[in-house]
Amino acid sequence: MLRARPTAPPWVAGVVMLVAGCSLSGHETPPDLPDPRPLGGAVHFTADQRSALWAAEEAGVRACMRERGHPYVSPEPGDGRRAAASSPYALLRPGWAESDGYGMTAEHIGGLPPDPNEDHLAGLTEEEEEIWRRALVGDEENVREIVLGEGLTTGDDPGSCVGVARAEVYGTEWPELYDPMEQLSNEVIELTRESGGFRGAEALWAGCMAERGLGYESLEDPRREIQELLMEGASSQAAGERELELARTDLECQIETGLHEEVERAQQEVEQAVGAEARLELERYEQAKVIALERSKVGRE
């Protein structure tokens, strides 16, 4: 089931005021920065799409559990906008970078939402809880395994309430269609990151960051710094301020070096090697995606 990230906590607004109203070092932000995603964004879902699919699937889970005699409460939906805007190449969008950096400190503070079924499960015997969980997610021996290639497999129990609800929303063939496309998308991302075009663009970005006194080599390095701060127990205020500072400078250098455009070109070159068979599978998947999105507008209680 699709899960969204928690909303940003109140302190973010206070930190944002530290940078509000400033320009990007004299550079005007391009109106439409490229947002390269593999396979035309095939396995990507917008925040609204994620929310609708999640709601429809959870409605199906609730109905299934009710039919099997088990109470089930869906968790509170989170704000999926940051997750939907996240780039597979660590590219930044002006609005997000300037408002909550990389979203890491906010996510760290928010933590995982509480399980709304916790109180119910606490009142069950061990055997009753096991029955409840089997109804929800099924049994391992009943998992329908899907071979993705190179020794990778995935799957779920189609007889579980999660499996039933997922099939109602996405269709019974969804795992066989989505999982290979997700794997192909990941391969495109990996090959793009390894390409000369990407590495050259990243080196230009690193040079821009170095001019600002930041010795990074990888686009992931600023995020690693924030992660280390959080793991070392830095205060939320300190981590948040540093995150906003880094993300803002990161964005400046991405725009200044034309990183979004260069990454888009690098990805396009990689995707030229995608075979005809994979393209046919992609068409089948995209048709299923359209149908799933149409179904998600209905849902059921």
XYZ file of C-alpha atoms in Angstrom:
301
model
C 0.000 0.000 0.000
C 1.244 3.430 -0.832
C 2.298 5.374 2.242
C 2.855 9.107 2.452
C 5.339 11.032 4.573
C 4.173 12.910 7.651
C 3.553 16.620 7.433
C 6.280 19.037 8.430
C 6.174 20.108 12.095
C 5.519 23.707 13.183
C 9.180 24.574 13.736
C 9.790 24.460 9.988
C 7.792 27.638 9.456
C 9.996 29.459 11.942
C 13.168 28.300 10.247
C 11.852 29.175 6.815
C 11.537 32.791 7.936
C 15.331 32.912 8.100
C 15.526 32.693 4.323
C 12.163 33.996 3.170
C 12.241 36.734 0.604
C 15.826 36.152 -0.565
C 16.725 35.619 -4.204
C 18.923 32.809 -5.513
C 22.185 34.770 -5.443
C 20.963 37.015 -8.205
C 19.957 34.106 -10.462
C 16.340 33.953 -11.528
C 14.780 30.530 -11.122
C 13.877 28.974 -14.492
C 10.086 28.728 -14.828
C 10.122 25.034 -15.821
C 13.087 23.036 -14.599
C 13.190 19.547 -16.140
C 12.129 16.785 -13.774
C 13.667 13.669 -15.366
C 12.151 10.383 -14.289
C 12.824 7.012 -15.920
C 10.449 5.719 -18.568
C 8.563 9.002 -18.702
C 7.675 8.741 -15.034
C 5.867 5.438 -15.538
C 6.247 4.205 -11.949
C 5.906 7.685 -10.473
C 2.653 8.884 -8.939
C 1.689 12.439 -8.085
C 0.658 13.320 -4.545
C -3.014 13.390 -5.540
C -2.714 10.030 -7.293
C -0.937 8.463 -4.322
C -3.621 9.778 -1.978
C -6.500 8.509 -4.115
C -4.951 5.065 -4.592
C -4.148 4.772 -0.901
C -7.695 5.741 0.097
C -9.269 3.278 -2.338
C -6.996 0.450 -1.232
C -7.568 1.125 2.469
C -11.330 1.179 1.879
C -10.992 -2.253 0.322
C -8.922 -3.547 3.249
C -11.488 -2.292 5.766
C -14.351 -3.912 3.869
C -12.497 -7.210 3.548
C -11.577 -7.324 7.233
C -15.149 -6.480 8.182
C -16.446 -9.331 5.996
C -14.065 -11.695 7.792
C -15.234 -10.535 11.191
C -12.209 -8.439 12.160
C -12.147 -4.749 13.091
C -9.548 -2.737 11.221
C -8.810 0.976 11.369
C -6.775 2.636 8.604
C -3.861 4.805 9.715
C -4.126 8.543 9.258
C -3.022 9.529 5.753
C 0.143 11.581 5.672
C 1.149 14.429 3.402
C 2.585 12.719 0.329
C 3.636 15.865 -1.503
C 7.296 15.725 -0.498
C 7.613 12.024 -1.383
C 5.937 12.628 -4.750
C 8.248 15.567 -5.493
C 11.409 13.647 -4.543
C 13.763 13.141 -7.491
C 15.506 9.814 -8.169
C 18.596 11.860 -9.020
C 18.582 14.152 -5.961
C 17.490 17.084 -8.113
C 15.786 19.864 -6.181
C 12.628 21.838 -6.885
C 12.716 25.523 -5.860
C 9.548 25.492 -3.768
C 10.499 22.456 -1.709
C 14.178 23.252 -1.247
C 13.416 26.741 -0.026
C 10.619 25.702 2.329
C 11.847 22.526 4.059
C 15.222 21.682 2.560
C 15.452 17.976 1.835
C 12.563 17.127 4.151
C 14.839 15.039 6.362
C 14.593 16.866 9.675
C 10.822 17.153 9.390
C 10.533 13.451 8.658
C 12.881 12.603 11.516
C 10.791 14.575 14.001
C 7.505 13.267 12.679
C 8.562 9.644 13.027
C 6.217 6.799 12.252
C 2.512 7.374 12.945
C 0.979 5.258 15.731
C -0.815 2.062 14.780
C -4.547 2.758 15.212
C -5.135 -0.978 15.703
C -2.726 -1.227 18.634
C -5.398 -1.053 21.346
C -7.489 -3.743 19.679
C -4.510 -6.077 19.271
C -3.483 -5.538 22.888
C -6.760 -7.118 24.011
C -6.318 -10.276 21.934
C -4.685 -13.547 22.838
C -1.571 -14.535 20.905
C -3.630 -16.936 18.795
C -6.333 -14.332 18.093
C -3.728 -11.783 17.069
C -2.154 -14.285 14.688
C -5.565 -14.936 13.096
C -6.099 -11.182 12.709
C -2.714 -10.689 11.075
C -3.206 -13.638 8.723
C -6.511 -12.152 7.608
C -4.779 -8.842 6.941
C -1.499 -9.844 5.264
C -1.891 -13.599 4.711
C 0.480 -16.517 5.171
C 4.042 -16.721 3.904
C 3.403 -20.127 2.310
C 0.615 -18.596 0.190
C 2.727 -15.751 -1.193
C 2.562 -15.530 -4.966
C 6.190 -15.169 -5.973
C 7.198 -13.019 -8.917
C 10.664 -13.477 -10.389
C 12.190 -10.144 -11.356
C 15.454 -11.510 -12.714
C 19.010 -11.710 -11.398
C 17.803 -13.714 -8.408
C 15.336 -11.038 -7.254
C 11.794 -11.995 -6.297
C 8.756 -10.279 -4.812
C 5.163 -11.159 -4.050
C 2.226 -11.158 -1.641
C -0.605 -13.408 -0.532
C -3.491 -12.752 -2.965
C -5.958 -14.233 -0.469
C -5.133 -11.726 2.266
C -7.217 -8.599 2.711
C -4.269 -6.527 1.550
C -3.997 -8.730 -1.541
C -7.741 -8.635 -2.212
C -7.933 -4.855 -1.860
C -4.871 -4.336 -4.028
C -6.348 -6.533 -6.763
C -9.620 -4.596 -6.632
C -7.807 -1.306 -7.202
C -4.896 -2.277 -9.421
C -6.103 -5.496 -11.065
C -4.875 -9.050 -10.593
C -1.992 -8.644 -13.056
C -0.560 -5.547 -11.368
C 2.412 -7.225 -9.621
C 3.529 -8.867 -12.881
C 3.280 -5.488 -14.629
C 4.480 -3.018 -11.997
C 7.381 -4.872 -10.396
C 9.355 -5.441 -13.633
C 8.781 -1.789 -14.607
C 10.032 -0.656 -11.216
C 13.111 -2.811 -11.671
C 13.676 -1.435 -15.187
C 13.262 2.109 -13.853
C 15.872 1.423 -11.180
C 18.237 0.086 -13.838
C 17.760 3.262 -15.900
C 18.506 5.375 -12.813
C 21.637 3.378 -12.023
C 22.946 3.512 -15.597
C 22.179 7.225 -15.815
C 24.106 7.882 -12.604
C 27.049 5.895 -13.973
C 27.048 7.675 -17.346
C 29.680 10.180 -18.372
C 27.016 12.828 -18.867
C 25.729 12.524 -15.324
C 29.172 12.354 -13.758
C 30.329 15.372 -15.713
C 27.291 17.361 -14.637
C 27.778 16.265 -11.038
C 31.425 17.376 -11.193
C 30.356 20.849 -12.359
C 27.886 21.002 -9.485
C 30.606 19.924 -7.053
C 32.845 22.709 -8.361
C 30.083 25.234 -7.770
C 29.602 23.954 -4.229
C 33.366 24.123 -3.623
C 33.349 27.803 -4.616
C 30.917 28.273 -1.734
C 33.189 26.449 0.690
C 31.413 23.077 0.576
C 33.616 20.093 -0.252
C 31.100 17.654 -1.707
C 31.632 15.173 -4.534
C 28.222 13.518 -4.751
C 24.735 14.990 -4.914
C 23.901 12.754 -1.964
C 26.656 14.231 0.243
C 24.614 17.161 1.645
C 21.899 14.724 2.675
C 24.469 12.492 4.346
C 25.641 15.463 6.388
C 22.123 16.122 7.648
C 21.619 12.429 8.374
C 24.792 12.393 10.453
C 23.647 15.463 12.376
C 20.353 13.794 13.201
C 22.019 10.515 14.189
C 24.470 12.377 16.427
C 21.593 13.960 18.327
C 21.728 17.533 17.017
C 18.748 19.659 18.011
C 15.878 19.904 15.560
C 16.428 23.643 15.245
C 20.139 23.260 14.468
C 19.608 20.401 12.024
C 16.729 22.223 10.346
C 18.656 25.447 9.900
C 21.663 23.628 8.473
C 19.417 21.615 6.168
C 17.745 24.725 4.777
C 21.124 26.412 4.330
C 22.572 23.452 2.432
C 19.478 22.838 0.311
C 19.347 26.466 -0.719
C 23.003 26.482 -1.800
C 22.534 23.083 -3.432
C 19.628 24.442 -5.461
C 21.624 27.499 -6.503
C 24.414 25.321 -7.879
C 22.016 22.926 -9.585
C 20.422 25.813 -11.436
C 23.709 27.606 -12.119
C 25.319 24.511 -13.678
C 22.218 23.434 -15.636
C 22.154 20.146 -13.747
C 18.493 19.355 -14.398
C 18.941 19.698 -18.154
C 22.170 17.666 -18.197
C 20.657 14.828 -16.184
C 17.650 14.781 -18.489
C 19.948 14.412 -21.520
C 21.945 11.664 -19.817
C 18.786 9.723 -18.995
C 17.474 10.058 -22.545
C 20.694 8.541 -23.892
C 20.395 5.598 -21.517
C 16.758 4.981 -22.402
C 17.572 4.709 -26.095
C 18.858 1.223 -25.303
C 15.528 0.018 -23.879
C 14.423 -2.907 -26.036
C 11.204 -3.357 -27.985
C 9.969 -6.126 -25.666
C 10.357 -3.888 -22.631
C 8.493 -1.103 -24.424
C 5.561 -3.445 -25.089
C 5.488 -4.390 -21.403
C 5.616 -0.698 -20.556
C 2.531 -0.070 -22.691
C 0.652 -2.859 -20.897
C 1.673 -1.453 -17.529
C 0.638 2.100 -18.451
C -2.809 0.846 -19.476
C -3.165 -0.881 -16.099
C -2.026 2.283 -14.349
C -4.730 4.328 -16.075
C -7.378 1.791 -15.065
C -6.159 1.770 -11.450
C -6.325 5.551 -11.254
C -9.863 5.468 -12.627
C -10.866 2.879 -10.027
C -9.298 4.883 -7.218
C -11.861 7.635 -7.697
C -14.554 5.288 -6.423
C -13.281 3.109 -3.593
C -15.797 1.555 -1.208
C -16.559 1.307 2.476
